[in-house]
Coordinates of C-alpha atoms in Angstrom, one line a residue:
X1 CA 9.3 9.6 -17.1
X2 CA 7.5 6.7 -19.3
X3 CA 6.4 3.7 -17.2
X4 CA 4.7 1.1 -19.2
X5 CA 2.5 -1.8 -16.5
X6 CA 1.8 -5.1 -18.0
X7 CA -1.9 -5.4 -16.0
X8 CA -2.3 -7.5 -13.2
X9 CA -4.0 -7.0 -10.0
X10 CA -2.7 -5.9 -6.4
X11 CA 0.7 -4.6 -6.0
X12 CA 1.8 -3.7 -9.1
X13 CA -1.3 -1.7 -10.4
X14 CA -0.8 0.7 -7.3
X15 CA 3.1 0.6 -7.4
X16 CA 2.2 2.4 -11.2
X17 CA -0.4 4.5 -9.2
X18 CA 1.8 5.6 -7.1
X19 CA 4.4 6.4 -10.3
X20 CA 1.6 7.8 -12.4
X21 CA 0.5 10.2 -9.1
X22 CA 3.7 11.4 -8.6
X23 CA 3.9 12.8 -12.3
X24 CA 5.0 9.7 -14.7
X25 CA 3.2 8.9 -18.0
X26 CA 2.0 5.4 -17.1
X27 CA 0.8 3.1 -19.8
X28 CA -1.0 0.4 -18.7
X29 CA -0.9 -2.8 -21.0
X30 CA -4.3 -4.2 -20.8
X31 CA -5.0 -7.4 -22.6
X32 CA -8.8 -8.8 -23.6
X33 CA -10.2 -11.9 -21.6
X34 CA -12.8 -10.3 -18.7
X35 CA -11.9 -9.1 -15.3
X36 CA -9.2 -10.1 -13.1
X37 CA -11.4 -9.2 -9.6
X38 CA -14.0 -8.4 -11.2
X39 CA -13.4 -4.6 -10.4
X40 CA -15.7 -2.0 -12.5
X41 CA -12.7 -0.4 -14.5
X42 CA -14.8 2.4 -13.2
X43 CA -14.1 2.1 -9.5
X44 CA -10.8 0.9 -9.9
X45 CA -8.5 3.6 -8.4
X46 CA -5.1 2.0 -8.7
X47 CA -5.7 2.7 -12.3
X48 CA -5.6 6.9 -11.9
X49 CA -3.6 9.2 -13.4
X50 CA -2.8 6.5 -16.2
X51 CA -3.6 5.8 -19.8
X52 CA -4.4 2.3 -20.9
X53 CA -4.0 0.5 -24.6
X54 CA -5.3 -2.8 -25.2
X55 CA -2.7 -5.9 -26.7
X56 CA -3.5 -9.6 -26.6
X57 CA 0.0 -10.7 -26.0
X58 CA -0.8 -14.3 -27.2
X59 CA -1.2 -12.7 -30.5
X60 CA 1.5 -12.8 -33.0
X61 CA 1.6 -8.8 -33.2
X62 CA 1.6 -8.7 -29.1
X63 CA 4.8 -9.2 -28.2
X64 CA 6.3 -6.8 -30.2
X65 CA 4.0 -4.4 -29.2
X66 CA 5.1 -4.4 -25.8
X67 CA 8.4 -4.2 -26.5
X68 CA 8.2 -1.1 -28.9
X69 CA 6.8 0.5 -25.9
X70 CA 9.6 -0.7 -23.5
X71 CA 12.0 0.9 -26.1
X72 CA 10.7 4.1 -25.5
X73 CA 10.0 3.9 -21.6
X74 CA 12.3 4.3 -18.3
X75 CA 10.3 1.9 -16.6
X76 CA 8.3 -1.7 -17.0
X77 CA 6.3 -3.3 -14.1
X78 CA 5.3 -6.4 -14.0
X79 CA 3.5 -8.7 -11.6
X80 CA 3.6 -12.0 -13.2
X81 CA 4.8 -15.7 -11.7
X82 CA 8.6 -16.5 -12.6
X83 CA 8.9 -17.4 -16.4
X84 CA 5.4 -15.9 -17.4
X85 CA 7.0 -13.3 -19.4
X86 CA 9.5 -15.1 -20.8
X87 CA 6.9 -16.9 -22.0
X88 CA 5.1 -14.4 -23.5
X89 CA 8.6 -12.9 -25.4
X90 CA 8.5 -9.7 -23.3
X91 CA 11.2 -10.6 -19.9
X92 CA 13.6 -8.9 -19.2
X93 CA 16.2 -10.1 -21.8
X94 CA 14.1 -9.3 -24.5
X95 CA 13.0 -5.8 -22.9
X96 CA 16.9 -4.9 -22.3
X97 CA 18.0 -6.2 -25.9
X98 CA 15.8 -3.4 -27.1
X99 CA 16.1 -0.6 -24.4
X100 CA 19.5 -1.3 -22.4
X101 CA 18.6 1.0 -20.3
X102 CA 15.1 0.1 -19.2
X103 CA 14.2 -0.3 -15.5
X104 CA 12.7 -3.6 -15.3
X105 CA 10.4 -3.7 -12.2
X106 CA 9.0 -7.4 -10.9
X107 CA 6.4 -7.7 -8.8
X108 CA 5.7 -11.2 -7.1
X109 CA 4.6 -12.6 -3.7
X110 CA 7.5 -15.1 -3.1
X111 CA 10.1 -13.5 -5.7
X112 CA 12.1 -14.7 -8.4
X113 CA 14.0 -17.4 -6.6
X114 CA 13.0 -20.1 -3.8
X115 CA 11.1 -23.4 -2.9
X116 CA 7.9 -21.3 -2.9
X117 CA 8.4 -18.9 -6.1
X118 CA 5.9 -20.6 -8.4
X119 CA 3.3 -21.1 -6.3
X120 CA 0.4 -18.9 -6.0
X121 CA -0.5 -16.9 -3.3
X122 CA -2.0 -13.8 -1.6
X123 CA -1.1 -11.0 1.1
X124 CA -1.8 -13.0 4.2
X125 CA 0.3 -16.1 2.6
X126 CA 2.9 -13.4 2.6
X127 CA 3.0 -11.9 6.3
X128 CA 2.5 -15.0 7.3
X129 CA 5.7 -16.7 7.0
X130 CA 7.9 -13.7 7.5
X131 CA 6.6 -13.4 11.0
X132 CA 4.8 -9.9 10.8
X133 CA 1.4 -11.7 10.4
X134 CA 2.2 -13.5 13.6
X135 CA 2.6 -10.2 15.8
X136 CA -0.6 -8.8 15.2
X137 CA -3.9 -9.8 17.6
X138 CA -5.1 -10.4 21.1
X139 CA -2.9 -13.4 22.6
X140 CA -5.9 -15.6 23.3
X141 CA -7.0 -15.2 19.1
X142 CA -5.9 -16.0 16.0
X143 CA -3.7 -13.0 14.5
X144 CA -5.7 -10.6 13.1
X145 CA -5.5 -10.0 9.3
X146 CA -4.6 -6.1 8.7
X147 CA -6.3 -5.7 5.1
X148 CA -3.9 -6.4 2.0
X149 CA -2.4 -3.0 3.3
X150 CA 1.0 -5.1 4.7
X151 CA 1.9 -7.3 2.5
X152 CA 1.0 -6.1 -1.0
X153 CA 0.9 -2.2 -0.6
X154 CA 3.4 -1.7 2.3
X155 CA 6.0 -4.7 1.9
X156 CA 5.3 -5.0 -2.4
X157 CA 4.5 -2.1 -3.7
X158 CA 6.3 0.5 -2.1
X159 CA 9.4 -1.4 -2.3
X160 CA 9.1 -1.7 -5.7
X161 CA 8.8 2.5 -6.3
X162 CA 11.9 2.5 -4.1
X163 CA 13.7 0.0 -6.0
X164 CA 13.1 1.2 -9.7
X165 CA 13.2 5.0 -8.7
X166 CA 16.8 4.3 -7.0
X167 CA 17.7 1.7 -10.3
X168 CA 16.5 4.5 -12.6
X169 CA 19.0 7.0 -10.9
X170 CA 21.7 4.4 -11.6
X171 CA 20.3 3.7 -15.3
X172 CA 20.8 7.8 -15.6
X173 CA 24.0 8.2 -13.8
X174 CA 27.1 8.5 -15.9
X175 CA 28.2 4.6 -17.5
X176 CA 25.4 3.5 -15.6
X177 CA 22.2 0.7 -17.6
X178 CA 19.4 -0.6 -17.3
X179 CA 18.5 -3.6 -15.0
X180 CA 15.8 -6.1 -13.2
X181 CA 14.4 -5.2 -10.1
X182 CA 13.7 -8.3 -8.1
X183 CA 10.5 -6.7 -5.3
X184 CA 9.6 -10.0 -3.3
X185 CA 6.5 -9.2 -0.9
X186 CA 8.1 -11.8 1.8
X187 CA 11.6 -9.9 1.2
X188 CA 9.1 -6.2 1.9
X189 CA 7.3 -7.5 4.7
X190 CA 10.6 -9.1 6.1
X191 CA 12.2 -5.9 6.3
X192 CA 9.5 -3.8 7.4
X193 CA 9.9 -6.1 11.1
X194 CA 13.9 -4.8 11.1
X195 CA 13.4 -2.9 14.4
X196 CA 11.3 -5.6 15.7
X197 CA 14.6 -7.7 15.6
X198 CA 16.5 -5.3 17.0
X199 CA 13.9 -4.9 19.9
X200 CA 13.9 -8.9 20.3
X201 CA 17.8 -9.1 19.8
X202 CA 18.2 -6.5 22.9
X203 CA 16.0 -8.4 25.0
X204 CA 13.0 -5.7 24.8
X205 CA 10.2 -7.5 22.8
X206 CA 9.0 -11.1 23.6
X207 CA 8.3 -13.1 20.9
X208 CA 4.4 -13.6 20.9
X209 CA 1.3 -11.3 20.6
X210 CA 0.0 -9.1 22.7
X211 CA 3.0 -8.5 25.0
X212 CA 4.9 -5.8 24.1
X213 CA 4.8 -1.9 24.3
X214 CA 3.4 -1.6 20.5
X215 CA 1.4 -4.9 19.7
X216 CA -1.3 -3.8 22.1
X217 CA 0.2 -5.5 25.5
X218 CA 0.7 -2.5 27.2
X219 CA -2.5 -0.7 28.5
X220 CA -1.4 3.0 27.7
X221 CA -1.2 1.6 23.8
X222 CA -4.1 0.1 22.0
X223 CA -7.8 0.4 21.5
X224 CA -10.8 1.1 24.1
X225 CA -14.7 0.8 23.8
X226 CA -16.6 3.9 24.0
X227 CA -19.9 3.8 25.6
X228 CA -21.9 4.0 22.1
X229 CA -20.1 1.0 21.0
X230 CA -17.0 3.4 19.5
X231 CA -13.5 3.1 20.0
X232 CA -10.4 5.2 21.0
X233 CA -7.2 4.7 20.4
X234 CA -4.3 5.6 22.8
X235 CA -1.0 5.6 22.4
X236 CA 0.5 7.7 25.1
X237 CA 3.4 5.6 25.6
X238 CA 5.8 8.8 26.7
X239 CA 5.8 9.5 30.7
X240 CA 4.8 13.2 30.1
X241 CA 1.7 12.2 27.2
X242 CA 0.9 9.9 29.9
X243 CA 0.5 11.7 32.5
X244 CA -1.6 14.3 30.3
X245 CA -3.6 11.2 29.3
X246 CA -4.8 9.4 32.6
X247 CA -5.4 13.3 33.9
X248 CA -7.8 13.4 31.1
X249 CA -9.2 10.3 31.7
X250 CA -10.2 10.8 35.2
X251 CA -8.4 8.1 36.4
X252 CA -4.7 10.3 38.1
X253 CA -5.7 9.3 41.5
X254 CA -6.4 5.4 40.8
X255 CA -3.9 4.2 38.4
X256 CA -1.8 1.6 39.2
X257 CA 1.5 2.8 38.8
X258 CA 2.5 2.6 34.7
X259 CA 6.1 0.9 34.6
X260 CA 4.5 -1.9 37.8
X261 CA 4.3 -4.8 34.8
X262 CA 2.7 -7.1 37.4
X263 CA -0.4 -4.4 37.6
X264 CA -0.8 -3.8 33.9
X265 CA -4.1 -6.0 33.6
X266 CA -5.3 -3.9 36.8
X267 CA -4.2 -0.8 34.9
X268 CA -5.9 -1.9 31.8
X269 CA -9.3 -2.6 33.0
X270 CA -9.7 0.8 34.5
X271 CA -8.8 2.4 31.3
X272 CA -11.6 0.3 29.9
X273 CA -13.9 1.3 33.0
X274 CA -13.3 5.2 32.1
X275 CA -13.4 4.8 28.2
X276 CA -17.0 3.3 29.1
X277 CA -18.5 6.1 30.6
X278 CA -18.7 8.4 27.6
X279 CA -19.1 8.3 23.7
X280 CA -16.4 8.3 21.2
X281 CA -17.7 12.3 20.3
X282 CA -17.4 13.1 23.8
X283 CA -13.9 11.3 24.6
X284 CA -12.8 13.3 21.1
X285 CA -13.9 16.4 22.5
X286 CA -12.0 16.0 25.7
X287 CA -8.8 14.9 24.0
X288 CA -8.8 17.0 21.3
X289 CA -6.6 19.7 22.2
X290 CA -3.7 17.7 24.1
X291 CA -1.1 16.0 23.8
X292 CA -2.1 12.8 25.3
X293 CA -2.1 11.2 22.1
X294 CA -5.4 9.8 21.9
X295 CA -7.6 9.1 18.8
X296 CA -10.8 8.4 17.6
X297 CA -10.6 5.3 15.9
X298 CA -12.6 6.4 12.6
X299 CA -14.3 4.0 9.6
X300 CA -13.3 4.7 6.3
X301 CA -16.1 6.3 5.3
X302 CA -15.5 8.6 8.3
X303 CA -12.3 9.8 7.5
X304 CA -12.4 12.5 5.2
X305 CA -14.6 14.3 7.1
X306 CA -12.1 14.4 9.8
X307 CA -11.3 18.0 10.8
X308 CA -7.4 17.7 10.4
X309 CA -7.5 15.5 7.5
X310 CA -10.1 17.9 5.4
X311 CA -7.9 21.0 6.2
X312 CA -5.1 19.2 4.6
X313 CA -7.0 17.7 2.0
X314 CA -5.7 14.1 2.4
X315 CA -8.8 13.1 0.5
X316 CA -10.3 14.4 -2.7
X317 CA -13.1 14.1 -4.9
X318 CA -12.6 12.8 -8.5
X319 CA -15.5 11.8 -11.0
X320 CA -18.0 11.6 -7.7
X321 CA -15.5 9.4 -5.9
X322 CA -13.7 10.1 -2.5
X323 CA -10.4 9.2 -2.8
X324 CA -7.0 9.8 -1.2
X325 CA -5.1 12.3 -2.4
X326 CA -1.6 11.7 -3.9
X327 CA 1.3 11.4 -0.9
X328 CA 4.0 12.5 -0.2
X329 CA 3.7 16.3 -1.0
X330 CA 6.1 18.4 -2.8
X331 CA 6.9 22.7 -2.8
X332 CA 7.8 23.0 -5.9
X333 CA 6.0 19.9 -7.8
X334 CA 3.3 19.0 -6.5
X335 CA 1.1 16.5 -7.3
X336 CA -2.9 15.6 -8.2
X337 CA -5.8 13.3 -9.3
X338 CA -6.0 14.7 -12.8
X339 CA -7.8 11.5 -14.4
X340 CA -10.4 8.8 -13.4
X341 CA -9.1 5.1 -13.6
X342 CA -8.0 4.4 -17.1
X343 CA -10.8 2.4 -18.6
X344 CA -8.8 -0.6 -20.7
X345 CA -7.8 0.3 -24.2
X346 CA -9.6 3.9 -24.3
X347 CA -6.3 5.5 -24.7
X348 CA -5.1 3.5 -27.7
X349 CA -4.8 5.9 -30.2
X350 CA -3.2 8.8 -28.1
X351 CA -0.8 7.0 -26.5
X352 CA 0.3 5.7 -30.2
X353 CA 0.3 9.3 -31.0
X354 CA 2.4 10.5 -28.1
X355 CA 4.9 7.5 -27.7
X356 CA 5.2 7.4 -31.7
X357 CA 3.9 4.2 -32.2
X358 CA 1.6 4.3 -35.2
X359 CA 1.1 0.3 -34.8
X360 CA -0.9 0.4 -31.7
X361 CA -3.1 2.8 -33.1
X362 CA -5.3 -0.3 -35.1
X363 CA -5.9 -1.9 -31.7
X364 CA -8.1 -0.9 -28.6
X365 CA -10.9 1.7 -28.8
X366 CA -10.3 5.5 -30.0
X367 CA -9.7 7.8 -27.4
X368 CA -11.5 7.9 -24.0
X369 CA -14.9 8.7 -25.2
X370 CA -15.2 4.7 -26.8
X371 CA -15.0 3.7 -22.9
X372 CA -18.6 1.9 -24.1
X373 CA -17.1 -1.6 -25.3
X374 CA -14.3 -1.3 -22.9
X375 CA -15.9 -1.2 -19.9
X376 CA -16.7 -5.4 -20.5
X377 CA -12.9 -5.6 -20.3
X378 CA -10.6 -5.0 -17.0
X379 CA -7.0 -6.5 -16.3
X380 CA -7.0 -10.1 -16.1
X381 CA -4.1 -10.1 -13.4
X382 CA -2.1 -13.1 -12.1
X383 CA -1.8 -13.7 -9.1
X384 CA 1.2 -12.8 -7.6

């Protein structure tokens, strides 16, 4: 599968990751003009597993360029505002004109359509007015921001695999084409909350933070202070994990009963009280063979070293870099880290070579060995 990636930041750069990781030949269209986040190509990991060429779009030749690699490619992701690539001669019209079967994958905050779709804006903009921002956090404290890991990697970018992997199947399918793929973080985010709704429809989740069975209301699921300043997280929300949980914790015979709502912030502070006494190591150690379904609550430069995750290999080690491995797994295909982060334009000449496109060959550096004058250059991305 060929996926060519119009570079931008966020989103779409590990939407192609994610492509690229899982097999596909991702080309990633970078363009001159400095860095977009300032990211060392280097360092950048979205930008694994891919090869890069360099076009100036706002050059006469760059437009076509582009579009005699969408000819050849199943797939094109882009993360611009509405209109930006018509602009530039390379939307989807012009993309389908040439290849009428070509996936075409957008990637934008607010989406295509609506009051809001050409402003700019950034993850938290995002969660924030589909409601998900607003669940998470203490009651008493503004809602805590989760990362970017909501909005643009959970609610953007893996909607956008699932969207052009399922138009692709159609585009493949028997008198089936081509077609624009319309991935709207708010529409991601949005969705993600569906059994939220149902929850709140039924009765069963009250519409503010911090008091409901998963937002960290309820004493038996959420996050406790260890006495070396380390935290554990609990989430034995099941009678029987329960029951094997507060047995563990020392605290069966003084409890307040789990389902007395009234008694939950009595509940809660002697959870905290017996959380106190030890360190995280030591709570781990107690906890580590049950099913109490209790966590330490690790950094992230902690995590690979974690026993269950190293005998999986959820992380790997690439050019001297730590990294997550590719996800999900597959039997009979699996999947790697083969290459560092494309450095822009270093693969120029082979991809000309490969796609059949001797007229990218006179731009970009030769091969990935000429990564010296590229490295000044990285995606300058829009925001989405």
């Amino acid at each position: 599968m060929r996926v060519v990636e119009l570079a931008g930041i966020g989103p779409g750069p590990f939407a192609a990751m994610l492509l690229a990781d899982l097999g596909a030949d991702v080309v990633r269209v970078d363009r001159p003009g400095g860095p977009g986040l300032a990211i060392d190509p280097a360092y950048d990991l979205t930008n694994r597993n891919k090869r890069s060429v360099l076009i100036d779009l706002k050059a006469d030749d760059g437009p076509s360029q582009v579009l005699a690699l969408a000819e050849r490619a199943d797939i094109l992701i882009e993360g611009y505002r509405p209109g930006v690539a018509e602009r530039l001669g390379v939307g989807p019209a012009e993309c389908l004109a040439r290849n009428p079967r070509l996936v075409y994958g957008r990637m934008t905050g607010w989406g295509q359509q609506g009051p809001l779709a050409e402003r700019a804006g950034h993850d938290i903009a995002y969660i924030a007015v589909t409601g998900a921002l607003g669940m998470i956090g203490a009651p008493d404290q503004p809602p805590t921001v989760p990362g970017n890991l909501l909005g643009d990697y959970a609610g953007g970018s893996l909607y956008l695999v699932i969207g052009v992997l399922a138009a692709l199947q159609h585009a493949r399918a028997e008198g089936g084409a081509g077609q624009v793929v319309d991935a709207a973080i708010v529409d991601g985010a949005a969705h993600l909350t569906t059994m939220i709704h149902g929850m709140m429809a039924a009765g069963g989740w009250r519409d503010r933070r911090g008091a409901n069975l998963l937002d960290g209301g309820c004493p038996f699921y959420g996050c406790y202070r260890t006495a070396d300043g380390g935290y554990m997280a609990v989430g034995a929300l099941e009678q029987r994990f329960y029951d094997e949980f507060v047995t563990l914790l020392g605290i069966a015979g003084e409890a307040p009963p789990r389902k007395d709502f009234d008694r939950w912030d009595e509940l809660r502070q002697t959870v905290e009280a017996a959380f106190a006494t030890r360190t995280r190591a030591q709570w781990t150690a107690v906890f580590a063979d049950s099913d109490a379904c209790v966590a330490p609550v690790l950094s992230l430069r902690e995590a690979p070293a974690h026993p269950h995750l190293a005998a999986r290999g959820t992380f790997v080690d690439q050019g001297g870099i730590t990294q997550p491995a590719p996800a999900p797994r597959f039997s009979a295909t699996p999947s790697s880290v083969r290459t560092g982060p494309a450095v822009p334009g270093a693969d120029t000449a082979e991809v000309a070579r490969d796609w059949g496109l001797p007229q990218l060959s006179g731009g970009g550096a030769e091969g990935r060995g000429a990564a010296g004058d590229a490295q000044a250059t990285t995606a300058a991305g829009t925001v989405t």
